[in-house]
Structures are given as structure tokens and as C-alpha cells.
Amino acid sequence: GFLLAVGFASFLEPGTGWRIAMVHGLVGFWALRLALHIGVRNIGMRNLGQPEDARYAKWRSEAGDAWRWRSWFKVFLLQGVIMWVVSWPLLAMVTSTSPAAPGLLIWLGEALFVAGVLFEALADWQLTRFKADEANRGKVLDTGLWRYSRHPNYFGESVIWVGVSLWALSLPNGWPLLIGPVLMIWLIIKVSGVAMLDRHLEDAKPQYRDYMRRTSAFVPMSPKEA
């Protein structure tokens, strides 16, 4: 979705060339990595053809016969609006005609974007390997990056959007564009990511409560002693 958004924006109202190339390259890298991860996980982890995500199944159960309409607004339409708002700094970047050369905020933002993608990718790879081993069924991953954070993949994703925030600040009057990354990070931590997954796993896996007690929820930190 984000890749299509910046693609259409830069086609309809192209800005400075280096901005278009940078945003297309990095957003494309992020989008391709995530798409491959989800695709490989769904096929390789034998999820293809299995029941839907437990969180969506819960919403379906709670909504009863109205689940089709509620899912249209609660999942599809809502996420479309959120994606549009979150993408504002990216759209502003690819349509900006400012002749300014890349400055410190641009380079720092690019470094954070790449670091976030790599951190998220490593966390996802460690989790995929863990789940692929039948001996780990029902267990909690607490090694690698997951020893220091319960959600290192979400932390990496948030680092990406901190980088995007710096891009927004590099633009003239770019402060209002911060609403996009701030909204994204808030949703990751408080709504659809960390908070929701913690509640689900706490109920699904008894040992997860002990994992929660000793492991940072988000920012990687040294675990507490047992």
C-alpha cells in the first residue's frame, strides 16, 4: 500500500529526483522484505489454509451476523485511512520540488530507516526459525533479540518511522507531517501490535507471563533476573 501510494504520488506530481529515488528505493526494500516474509511464513510454516488469525476470529465472534459490515469499517476502510495519514511524510517527500541537497536530517533518517528494516528482519528470521521447529510448539522464544524485547520486530518497525519523521522535519513547515509516524508508532505499541499480542499470548501460553515479567515489552533492554 505505501509503495503504491508513493508511486502514484510521484507520477502525478513529481518532486526532486533524489527524493523520489530515495523514498522509492527504501520503501520498496521495506515492502518487498515484508511481503516475502509473510508469504514464506504462510507457506513454509504450514499456515496456508489454516484458520484465520485468532485476533480477527475474536472480532468475528463478537460481531455475530454483523461481522461483514464491521470488518469492512474496522479492518479494511479504517486501515486504508490510517495508511493514507501515515504516508503523508512519504507523499510530501516525493512531491517536494525543493532544490535543497540532502542534509543531516535526510542522512540520519535514511540510516534509521535501514537500521530499522534490518533489525525487524533479523527478529522475524529468528521467530520464523523458532516456529519451524516442532519441538518449540507451545514454547516462548526468549533468545536472540527476543531475549531483550518481547517485540523486537515491532521495535524495528518503529525505528523506521522515526527515520521517516526526520525526513518530514527536513521539509519546509514539515512539523504537521509528524502526525503520520506518531500515529503509526502509537498503533504499534498501544493498539494493534504490542498490547494486543501481549494479551493474546498471555492467555494462550502460561509461561508467557513469566516472560513478560522479566523482558522489556518494546525497547531492547537487559532482562531482569529470575
Coordinates of C-alpha atoms in Angstrom, one line a residue:
G1 CA 0.0 0.0 0.0
F2 CA 2.7 2.5 0.9
L3 CA 4.7 1.6 -2.2
L4 CA 1.7 2.2 -4.4
A5 CA 0.9 5.5 -2.7
V6 CA 4.4 6.9 -3.2
G7 CA 4.5 5.6 -6.7
F8 CA 1.2 7.3 -7.7
A9 CA 2.1 10.5 -5.9
S10 CA 5.5 10.8 -7.6
F11 CA 3.9 10.0 -11.0
L12 CA 1.1 12.6 -10.7
E13 CA 3.2 15.3 -9.1
P14 CA 6.9 14.5 -9.3
G15 CA 9.2 16.3 -7.0
T16 CA 13.0 16.4 -6.8
G17 CA 14.7 13.4 -8.4
W18 CA 16.9 12.3 -5.5
R19 CA 13.9 12.3 -3.1
I20 CA 11.9 10.1 -5.4
A21 CA 14.7 7.7 -5.9
M22 CA 15.5 7.5 -2.1
V23 CA 11.9 7.0 -1.0
H24 CA 11.1 4.5 -3.8
G25 CA 14.2 2.6 -3.1
L26 CA 13.9 2.3 0.7
V27 CA 10.1 1.9 0.8
G28 CA 10.4 -0.7 -1.9
F29 CA 13.1 -2.5 0.1
W30 CA 10.9 -2.5 3.2
A31 CA 7.7 -3.6 1.3
L32 CA 9.5 -6.4 -0.6
R33 CA 11.1 -7.7 2.6
L34 CA 7.8 -7.7 4.5
A35 CA 5.9 -9.3 1.6
L36 CA 8.4 -12.1 1.2
H37 CA 8.5 -12.7 5.0
I38 CA 4.7 -13.0 5.2
G39 CA 4.5 -15.1 2.0
V40 CA 7.2 -17.5 3.1
R41 CA 5.8 -17.8 6.6
N42 CA 2.3 -18.6 5.4
I43 CA 3.5 -21.3 3.0
G44 CA 6.6 -22.6 4.8
M45 CA 5.1 -22.6 8.3
R46 CA 2.1 -24.6 7.1
N47 CA -0.3 -21.7 7.8
L48 CA -1.8 -21.7 4.3
G49 CA -5.4 -23.0 4.5
Q50 CA -5.4 -22.8 8.3
P51 CA -7.9 -20.8 10.4
E52 CA -7.6 -17.0 10.4
D53 CA -5.6 -15.0 12.9
A54 CA -7.0 -15.5 16.4
R55 CA -7.4 -11.7 16.8
Y56 CA -9.7 -11.5 13.8
A57 CA -11.5 -14.6 14.8
K58 CA -12.3 -13.0 18.1
W59 CA -13.7 -9.9 16.3
R60 CA -15.8 -12.1 14.1
S61 CA -17.2 -13.9 17.1
E62 CA -18.0 -10.7 18.9
A63 CA -19.8 -9.1 15.9
G64 CA -22.1 -12.0 15.2
D65 CA -24.1 -11.7 11.9
A66 CA -22.8 -8.1 11.5
W67 CA -19.2 -9.2 11.1
R68 CA -19.1 -8.4 7.4
W69 CA -20.0 -4.8 7.7
R70 CA -18.0 -4.3 10.9
S71 CA -14.9 -5.8 9.3
W72 CA -15.3 -3.6 6.3
F73 CA -15.1 -0.5 8.5
K74 CA -12.9 -1.9 11.3
V75 CA -10.3 -3.6 9.2
F76 CA -10.3 -2.5 5.5
L77 CA -11.6 1.0 5.4
L78 CA -10.0 2.0 8.7
Q79 CA -6.6 0.7 7.7
G80 CA -6.9 2.4 4.4
V81 CA -7.5 5.8 6.1
I82 CA -4.7 5.1 8.6
M83 CA -2.3 4.2 5.7
W84 CA -3.1 7.4 4.0
V85 CA -2.5 9.6 7.1
V86 CA 0.7 7.7 8.0
S87 CA 2.0 8.1 4.4
W88 CA 1.8 11.9 4.5
P89 CA 5.5 12.5 5.1
L90 CA 6.4 10.0 2.3
L91 CA 4.0 11.7 -0.1
A92 CA 5.4 15.1 0.8
M93 CA 8.9 13.8 0.2
V94 CA 8.3 12.5 -3.3
T95 CA 6.3 15.6 -4.4
S96 CA 8.6 18.2 -2.9
T97 CA 10.3 20.4 -5.5
S98 CA 12.7 22.0 -3.1
P99 CA 16.1 22.2 -4.7
A100 CA 17.9 21.6 -1.3
A101 CA 20.5 18.9 -1.4
P102 CA 20.3 16.0 1.2
G103 CA 21.2 17.3 4.6
L104 CA 21.9 15.8 8.0
L105 CA 18.2 15.0 8.8
I106 CA 17.9 13.2 5.5
W107 CA 21.0 11.1 6.1
L108 CA 20.1 10.3 9.7
G109 CA 16.6 9.4 8.6
E110 CA 17.9 7.1 5.9
A111 CA 20.3 5.4 8.4
L112 CA 17.5 4.8 10.9
F113 CA 15.2 3.5 8.1
V114 CA 17.8 0.9 7.0
A115 CA 18.7 0.0 10.6
G116 CA 15.0 -0.5 11.5
V117 CA 14.4 -2.7 8.5
L118 CA 17.5 -4.9 9.3
F119 CA 16.6 -5.1 13.0
E120 CA 13.0 -6.1 12.1
A121 CA 14.2 -8.6 9.5
L122 CA 16.5 -10.3 12.0
A123 CA 13.8 -10.5 14.6
D124 CA 11.4 -12.0 12.1
W125 CA 14.0 -14.5 10.9
Q126 CA 14.7 -15.7 14.4
L127 CA 11.0 -16.1 15.1
T128 CA 10.5 -18.0 11.9
R129 CA 13.3 -20.4 12.7
F130 CA 11.9 -20.9 16.2
K131 CA 8.4 -21.7 15.0
A132 CA 9.7 -24.0 12.3
D133 CA 11.0 -26.4 14.9
E134 CA 8.2 -28.7 16.1
A135 CA 10.0 -29.1 19.4
N136 CA 9.2 -25.5 20.2
R137 CA 5.4 -25.8 19.8
G138 CA 3.7 -24.0 22.7
K139 CA 7.0 -22.5 23.9
V140 CA 8.1 -18.9 24.2
L141 CA 11.1 -17.6 22.2
D142 CA 13.4 -15.8 24.7
T143 CA 16.8 -16.0 22.9
G144 CA 18.5 -13.7 20.3
L145 CA 16.8 -10.3 20.0
W146 CA 13.8 -11.8 21.8
R147 CA 15.8 -12.1 25.0
Y148 CA 15.9 -8.3 25.2
S149 CA 12.5 -7.3 23.9
R150 CA 9.2 -9.1 23.7
H151 CA 8.5 -7.4 20.4
P152 CA 11.8 -6.6 18.7
N153 CA 10.2 -6.7 15.2
Y154 CA 7.7 -4.0 16.3
F155 CA 10.6 -2.0 17.7
G156 CA 12.5 -2.2 14.4
E157 CA 9.3 -1.1 12.6
S158 CA 9.0 1.9 14.9
V159 CA 12.7 2.9 14.2
I160 CA 11.8 3.0 10.5
W161 CA 9.1 5.6 11.2
V162 CA 11.4 7.6 13.4
G163 CA 13.6 7.9 10.4
V164 CA 10.6 9.0 8.3
S165 CA 9.9 11.6 11.0
L166 CA 13.4 13.1 10.3
W167 CA 12.6 13.3 6.6
A168 CA 9.4 15.2 7.5
L169 CA 11.4 17.7 9.6
S170 CA 13.8 18.3 6.7
L171 CA 10.9 19.7 4.6
P172 CA 9.8 23.3 4.9
N173 CA 7.0 23.5 7.5
G174 CA 7.2 19.8 7.9
W175 CA 6.1 19.6 11.6
P176 CA 2.4 18.8 10.8
L177 CA 3.6 15.7 8.9
L178 CA 4.8 14.1 12.1
I179 CA 1.2 13.0 12.8
G180 CA 1.8 10.1 10.4
P181 CA 4.8 8.5 12.1
V182 CA 3.4 9.3 15.6
L183 CA 0.1 7.6 14.8
M184 CA 1.9 4.6 13.4
I185 CA 4.1 4.1 16.4
W186 CA 1.2 4.7 18.8
L187 CA -0.8 2.0 17.0
I188 CA 2.1 -0.4 17.1
I189 CA 2.6 0.0 20.8
K190 CA -0.9 0.6 22.2
V191 CA -3.4 -0.9 19.8
S192 CA -2.8 -3.5 17.1
G193 CA 0.7 -4.6 18.0
V194 CA 2.4 -4.9 21.4
A195 CA -0.7 -4.5 23.6
M196 CA -3.0 -6.8 21.6
L197 CA -0.4 -9.5 21.1
D198 CA 0.6 -9.5 24.8
R199 CA -3.0 -10.0 25.8
H200 CA -3.4 -12.9 23.4
L201 CA -0.2 -14.7 24.2
E202 CA -0.7 -14.2 28.0
D203 CA -3.9 -16.3 27.6
A204 CA -2.5 -18.7 25.1
K205 CA 0.8 -19.6 26.7
P206 CA 1.1 -20.0 30.5
Q207 CA 4.9 -19.3 30.5
Y208 CA 4.4 -16.0 28.7
R209 CA 3.5 -14.2 32.0
D210 CA 7.0 -15.0 33.4
Y211 CA 8.5 -13.9 30.1
M212 CA 6.6 -10.6 30.4
R213 CA 7.8 -10.1 34.0
R214 CA 11.5 -10.4 33.0
T215 CA 11.6 -9.0 29.5
S216 CA 11.1 -5.4 28.2
A217 CA 7.9 -5.0 26.3
F218 CA 9.4 -2.9 23.5
V219 CA 12.7 -1.1 23.8
P220 CA 15.5 -3.8 23.9
M221 CA 17.0 -3.9 27.5
S222 CA 18.8 -6.4 29.6
P223 CA 16.3 -9.0 31.0
K224 CA 15.5 -9.0 34.7
E225 CA 17.0 -11.7 36.9
A226 CA 14.8 -14.7 37.5

